[in-house]
Tab-separated table of C-alpha atoms in Angstrom:
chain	number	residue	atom	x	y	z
A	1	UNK	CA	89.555	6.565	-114.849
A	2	UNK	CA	90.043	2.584	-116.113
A	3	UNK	CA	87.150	4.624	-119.199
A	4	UNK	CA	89.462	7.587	-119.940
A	5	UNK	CA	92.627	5.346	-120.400
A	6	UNK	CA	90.844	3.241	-122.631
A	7	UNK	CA	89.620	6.063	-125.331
A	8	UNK	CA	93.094	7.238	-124.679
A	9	UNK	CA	94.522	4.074	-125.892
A	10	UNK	CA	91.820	3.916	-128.863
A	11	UNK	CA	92.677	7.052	-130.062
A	12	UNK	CA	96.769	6.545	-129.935
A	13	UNK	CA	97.213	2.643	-130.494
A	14	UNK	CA	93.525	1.565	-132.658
A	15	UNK	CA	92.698	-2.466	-132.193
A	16	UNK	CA	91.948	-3.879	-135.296
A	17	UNK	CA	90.883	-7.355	-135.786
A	18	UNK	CA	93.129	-9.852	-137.543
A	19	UNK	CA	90.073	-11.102	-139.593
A	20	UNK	CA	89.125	-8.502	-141.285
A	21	UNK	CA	91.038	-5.247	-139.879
A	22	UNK	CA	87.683	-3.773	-138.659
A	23	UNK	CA	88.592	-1.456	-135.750
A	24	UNK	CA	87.283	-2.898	-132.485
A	25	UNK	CA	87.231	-1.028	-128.929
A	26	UNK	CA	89.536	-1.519	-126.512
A	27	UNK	CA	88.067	-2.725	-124.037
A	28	UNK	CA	87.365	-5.897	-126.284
A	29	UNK	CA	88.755	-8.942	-125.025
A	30	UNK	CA	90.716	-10.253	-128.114
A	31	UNK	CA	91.727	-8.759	-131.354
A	32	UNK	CA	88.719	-10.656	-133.252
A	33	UNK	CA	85.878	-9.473	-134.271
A	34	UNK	CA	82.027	-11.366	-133.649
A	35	UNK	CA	81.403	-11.255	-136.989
A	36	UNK	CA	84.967	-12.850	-137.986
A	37	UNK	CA	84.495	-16.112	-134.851
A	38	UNK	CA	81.037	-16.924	-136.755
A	39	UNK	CA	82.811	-17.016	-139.914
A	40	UNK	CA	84.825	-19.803	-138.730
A	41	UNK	CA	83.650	-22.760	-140.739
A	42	UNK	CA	84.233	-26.171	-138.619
A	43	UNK	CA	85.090	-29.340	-140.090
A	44	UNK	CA	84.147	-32.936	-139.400
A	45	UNK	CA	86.042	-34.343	-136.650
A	46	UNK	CA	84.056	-37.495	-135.471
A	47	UNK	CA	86.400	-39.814	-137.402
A	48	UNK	CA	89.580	-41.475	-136.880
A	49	UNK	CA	92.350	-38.783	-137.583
A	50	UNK	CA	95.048	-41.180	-139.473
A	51	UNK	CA	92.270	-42.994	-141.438
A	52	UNK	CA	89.549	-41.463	-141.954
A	53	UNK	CA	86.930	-44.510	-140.305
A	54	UNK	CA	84.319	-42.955	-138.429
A	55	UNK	CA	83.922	-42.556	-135.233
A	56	UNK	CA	81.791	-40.705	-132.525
A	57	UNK	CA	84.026	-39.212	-130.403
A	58	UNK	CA	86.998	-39.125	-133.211
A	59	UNK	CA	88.629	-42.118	-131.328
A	60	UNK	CA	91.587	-43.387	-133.223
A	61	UNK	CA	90.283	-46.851	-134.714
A	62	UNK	CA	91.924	-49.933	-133.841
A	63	UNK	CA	93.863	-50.681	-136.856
A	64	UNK	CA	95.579	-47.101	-136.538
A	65	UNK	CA	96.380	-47.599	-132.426
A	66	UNK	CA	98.590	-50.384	-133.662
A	67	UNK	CA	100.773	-48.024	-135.593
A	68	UNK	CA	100.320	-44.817	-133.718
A	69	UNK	CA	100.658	-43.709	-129.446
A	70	UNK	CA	97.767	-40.843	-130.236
A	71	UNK	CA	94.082	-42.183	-129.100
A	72	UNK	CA	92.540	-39.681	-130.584
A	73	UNK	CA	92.200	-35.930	-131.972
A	74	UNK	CA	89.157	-33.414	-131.900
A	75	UNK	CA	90.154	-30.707	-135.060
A	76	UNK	CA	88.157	-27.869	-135.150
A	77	UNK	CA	88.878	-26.211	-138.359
A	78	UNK	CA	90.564	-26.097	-141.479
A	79	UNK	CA	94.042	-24.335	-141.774
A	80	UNK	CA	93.866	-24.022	-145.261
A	81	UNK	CA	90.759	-21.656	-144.597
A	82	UNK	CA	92.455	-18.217	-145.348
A	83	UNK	CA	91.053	-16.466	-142.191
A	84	UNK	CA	92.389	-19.254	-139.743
A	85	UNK	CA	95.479	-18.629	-140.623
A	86	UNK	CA	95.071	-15.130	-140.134
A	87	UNK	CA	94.684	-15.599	-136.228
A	88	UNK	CA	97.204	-18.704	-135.881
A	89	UNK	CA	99.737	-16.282	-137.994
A	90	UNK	CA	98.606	-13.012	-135.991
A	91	UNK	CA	98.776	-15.449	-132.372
A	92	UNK	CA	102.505	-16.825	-133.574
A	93	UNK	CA	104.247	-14.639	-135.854
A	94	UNK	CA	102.346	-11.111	-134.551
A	95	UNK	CA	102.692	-12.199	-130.998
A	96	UNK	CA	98.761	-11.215	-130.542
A	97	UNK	CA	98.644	-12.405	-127.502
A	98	UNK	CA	95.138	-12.186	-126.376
A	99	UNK	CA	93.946	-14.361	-129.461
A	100	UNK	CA	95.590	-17.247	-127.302
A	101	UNK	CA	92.701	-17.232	-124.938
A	102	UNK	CA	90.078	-16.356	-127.729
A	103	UNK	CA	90.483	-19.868	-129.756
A	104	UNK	CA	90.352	-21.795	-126.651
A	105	UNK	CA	86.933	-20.284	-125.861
A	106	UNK	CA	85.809	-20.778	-129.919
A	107	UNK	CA	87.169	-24.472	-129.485
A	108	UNK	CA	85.481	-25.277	-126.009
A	109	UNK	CA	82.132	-23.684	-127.805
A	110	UNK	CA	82.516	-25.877	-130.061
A	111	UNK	CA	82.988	-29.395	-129.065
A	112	UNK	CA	79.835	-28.177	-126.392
A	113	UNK	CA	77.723	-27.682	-130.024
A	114	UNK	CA	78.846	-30.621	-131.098
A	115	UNK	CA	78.241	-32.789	-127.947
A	116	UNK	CA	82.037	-34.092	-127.667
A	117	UNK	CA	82.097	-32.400	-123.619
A	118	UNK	CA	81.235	-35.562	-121.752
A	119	UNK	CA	84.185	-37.529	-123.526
A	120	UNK	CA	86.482	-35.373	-121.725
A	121	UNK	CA	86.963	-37.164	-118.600
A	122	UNK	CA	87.085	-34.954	-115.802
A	123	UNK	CA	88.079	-37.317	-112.894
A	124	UNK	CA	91.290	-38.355	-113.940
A	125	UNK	CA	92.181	-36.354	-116.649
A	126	UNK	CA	94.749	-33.243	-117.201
A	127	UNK	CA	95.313	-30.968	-119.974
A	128	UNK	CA	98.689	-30.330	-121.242
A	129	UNK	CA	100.040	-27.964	-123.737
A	130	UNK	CA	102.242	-29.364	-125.934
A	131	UNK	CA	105.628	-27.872	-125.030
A	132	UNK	CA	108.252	-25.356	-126.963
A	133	UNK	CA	111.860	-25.391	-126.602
A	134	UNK	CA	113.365	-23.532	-124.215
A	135	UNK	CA	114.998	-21.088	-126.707
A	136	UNK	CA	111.719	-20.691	-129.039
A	137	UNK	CA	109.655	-19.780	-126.315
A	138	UNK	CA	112.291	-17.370	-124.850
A	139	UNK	CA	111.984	-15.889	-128.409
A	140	UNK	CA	108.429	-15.892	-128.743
A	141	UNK	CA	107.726	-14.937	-125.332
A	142	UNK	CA	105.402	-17.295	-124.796
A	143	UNK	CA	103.815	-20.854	-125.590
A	144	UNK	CA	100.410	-20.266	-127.871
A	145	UNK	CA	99.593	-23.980	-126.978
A	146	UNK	CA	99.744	-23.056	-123.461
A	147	UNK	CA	97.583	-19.717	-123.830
A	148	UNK	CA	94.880	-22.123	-125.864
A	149	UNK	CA	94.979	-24.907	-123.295
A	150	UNK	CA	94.381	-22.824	-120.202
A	151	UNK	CA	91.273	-21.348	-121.535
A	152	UNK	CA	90.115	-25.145	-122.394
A	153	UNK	CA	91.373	-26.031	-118.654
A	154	UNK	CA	89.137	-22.997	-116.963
A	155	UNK	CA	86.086	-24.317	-119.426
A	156	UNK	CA	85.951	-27.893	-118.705
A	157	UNK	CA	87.204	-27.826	-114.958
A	158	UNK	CA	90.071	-30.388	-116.237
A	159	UNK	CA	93.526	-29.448	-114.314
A	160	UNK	CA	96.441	-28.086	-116.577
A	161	UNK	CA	99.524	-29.130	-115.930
A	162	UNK	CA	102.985	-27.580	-118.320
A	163	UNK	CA	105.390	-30.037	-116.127
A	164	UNK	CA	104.330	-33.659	-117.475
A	165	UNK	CA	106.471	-33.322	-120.793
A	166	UNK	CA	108.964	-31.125	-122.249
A	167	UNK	CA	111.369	-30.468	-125.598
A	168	UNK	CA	114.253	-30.901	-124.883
A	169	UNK	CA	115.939	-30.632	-127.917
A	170	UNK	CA	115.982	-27.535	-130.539
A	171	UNK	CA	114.553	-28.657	-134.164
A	172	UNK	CA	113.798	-27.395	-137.467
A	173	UNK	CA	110.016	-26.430	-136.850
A	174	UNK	CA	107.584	-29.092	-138.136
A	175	UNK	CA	105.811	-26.361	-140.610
A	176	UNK	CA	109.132	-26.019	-142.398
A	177	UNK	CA	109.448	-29.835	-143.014
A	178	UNK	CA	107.051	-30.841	-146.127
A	179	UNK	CA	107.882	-34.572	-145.878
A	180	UNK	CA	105.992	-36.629	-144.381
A	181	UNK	CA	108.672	-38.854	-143.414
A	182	UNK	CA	111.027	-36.584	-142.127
A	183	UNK	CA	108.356	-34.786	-140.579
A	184	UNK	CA	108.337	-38.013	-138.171
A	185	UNK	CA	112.252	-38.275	-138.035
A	186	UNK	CA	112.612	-34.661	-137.293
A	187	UNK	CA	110.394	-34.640	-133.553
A	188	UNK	CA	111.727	-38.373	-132.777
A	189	UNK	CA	113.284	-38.215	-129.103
A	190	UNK	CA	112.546	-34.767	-128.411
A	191	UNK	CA	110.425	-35.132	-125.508
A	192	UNK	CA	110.786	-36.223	-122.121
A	193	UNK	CA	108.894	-37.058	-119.144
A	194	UNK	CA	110.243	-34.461	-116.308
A	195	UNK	CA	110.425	-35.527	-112.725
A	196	UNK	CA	107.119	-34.417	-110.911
A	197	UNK	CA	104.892	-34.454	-107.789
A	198	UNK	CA	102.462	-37.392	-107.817
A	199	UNK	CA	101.116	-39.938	-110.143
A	200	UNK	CA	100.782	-39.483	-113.605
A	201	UNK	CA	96.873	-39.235	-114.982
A	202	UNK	CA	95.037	-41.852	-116.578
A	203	UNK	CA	94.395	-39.256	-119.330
A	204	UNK	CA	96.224	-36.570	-121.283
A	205	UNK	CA	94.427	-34.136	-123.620
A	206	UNK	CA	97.394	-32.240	-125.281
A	207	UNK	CA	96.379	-29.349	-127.054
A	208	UNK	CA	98.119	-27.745	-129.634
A	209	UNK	CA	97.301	-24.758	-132.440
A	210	UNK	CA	97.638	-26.676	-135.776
A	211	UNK	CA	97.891	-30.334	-136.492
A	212	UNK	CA	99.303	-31.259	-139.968
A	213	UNK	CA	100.068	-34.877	-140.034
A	214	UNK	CA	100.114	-35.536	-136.436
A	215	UNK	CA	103.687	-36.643	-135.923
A	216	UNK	CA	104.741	-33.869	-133.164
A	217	UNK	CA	101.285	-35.087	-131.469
A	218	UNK	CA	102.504	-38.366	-131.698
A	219	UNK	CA	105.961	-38.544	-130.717
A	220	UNK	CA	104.779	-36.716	-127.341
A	221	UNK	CA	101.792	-39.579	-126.601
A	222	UNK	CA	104.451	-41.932	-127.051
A	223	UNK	CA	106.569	-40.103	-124.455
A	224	UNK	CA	103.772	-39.705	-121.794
A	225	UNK	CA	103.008	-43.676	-122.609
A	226	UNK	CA	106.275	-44.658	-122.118
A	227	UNK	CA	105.918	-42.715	-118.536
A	228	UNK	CA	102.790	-44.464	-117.494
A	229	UNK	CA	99.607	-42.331	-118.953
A	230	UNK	CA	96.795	-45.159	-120.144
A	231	UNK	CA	95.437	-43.143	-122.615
A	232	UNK	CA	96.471	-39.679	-124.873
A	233	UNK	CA	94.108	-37.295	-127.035
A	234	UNK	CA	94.658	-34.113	-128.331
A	235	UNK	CA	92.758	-30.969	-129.040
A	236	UNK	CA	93.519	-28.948	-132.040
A	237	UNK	CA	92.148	-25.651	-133.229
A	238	UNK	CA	92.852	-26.244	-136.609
A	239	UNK	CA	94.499	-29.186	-139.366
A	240	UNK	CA	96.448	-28.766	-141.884
């Protein structure tokens, strides 16, 4: 029986949460523990993400939009917290699949606490994960962005959609690029706008694991701009 197989499976292969290596049953649905999600501490996203002004619904202020295609960017937690990068290491690097899903569900909690929900405009809105290259997600196996954003998708009824932008060109990953500056030279023309079915929405929420300065975010709200979308936020689980 489906009961059986899973002490089995305890017993030869023990789930341990990436936390704080508590063992946790098999039949959980991630490898993260209760006690571990409410030690997440959040951070203070109702402000502009480039400057710091305030704002309600973490809008990017006015002066900013002038220099920058992002509209905005909800950030739920700090990276430099030493148990958030546990599970963004453990979801990239340990291929821990299953904690994909998990911080979607932590972030969608979250922006309901926080009241944020009826920003997200459901009519004409889609949610879209910002893409790999076709040769790191063939070695990774998968997209983590992707894993996050269709757990956001399922929680606020917004459609996900993977074929409004892709990379098309192989880089030196943004977390191995310390200046700023070349940060911003190093994802320049690396996205494009596929051909698709339809129009393109009104509104884009990309979502993405970790936001550091914002210029992979950016380069790909300038894309989907350039292709006809009014408006682009994104949705981070945690900055940098």
């Amino acid at each position: 029986s489906t009961v059986i197989k899973s002490l089995l499976l305890d017993l030869i292969f023990p789930r341990r949460c990436v936390g704080c290596s508590i063992h946790i049953e098999s039949a959980a649905k991630s490898h993260l523990c209760e006690n571990c999600v409410d030690k997440i501490k959040t951070i203070d996203t109702k402000k502009c993400f480039f400057c710091g002004a305030r704002d309600s619904n973490g809008n990017t202020c006015f002066l900013c939009r002038k220099r920058h295609s992002l509209d905005g960017l909800i950030a739920m937690s700090a990276y430099s917290q030493p148990l958030v990068q546990k599970i963004i290491k453990g979801l990239k690097y340990r291929l821990v699949q299953d904690l994909g899903p998990a911080i979607g569900s932590i972030i969608a909690n979250h922006i309901d606490q926080i009241r944020l929900a009826q920003s997200l405009d459901r009519t004409s809105s889609a949610i879209v994960p910002v893409p790999l290259f076709r040769r790191r997600y063939n070695e990774r196996g998968f997209n983590q962005s992707h894993l996050i954003a269709r757990e956001l998708s399922s929680h606020f009824q917004i459609p996900l959609r993977n074929d409004f932008v892709v990379r098309t060109k192989y880089g030196t990953p943004q977390a191995d690029v310390a200046d700023h500056n070349l940060r911003s030279k190093n994802i320049e023309n690396v996205f494009s706008v596929p051909d698709h079915d339809g129009p393109m929405p009104a509104h884009i929420i990309l979502v993405d694991d970790v936001v550091t300065t914002g210029s992979t975010l950016n380069a790909c709200a300038r894309t989907l701009k350039e292709a006809g979308v009014t408006r682009v936020t994104a949705i981070v689980f945690a900055k940098g």
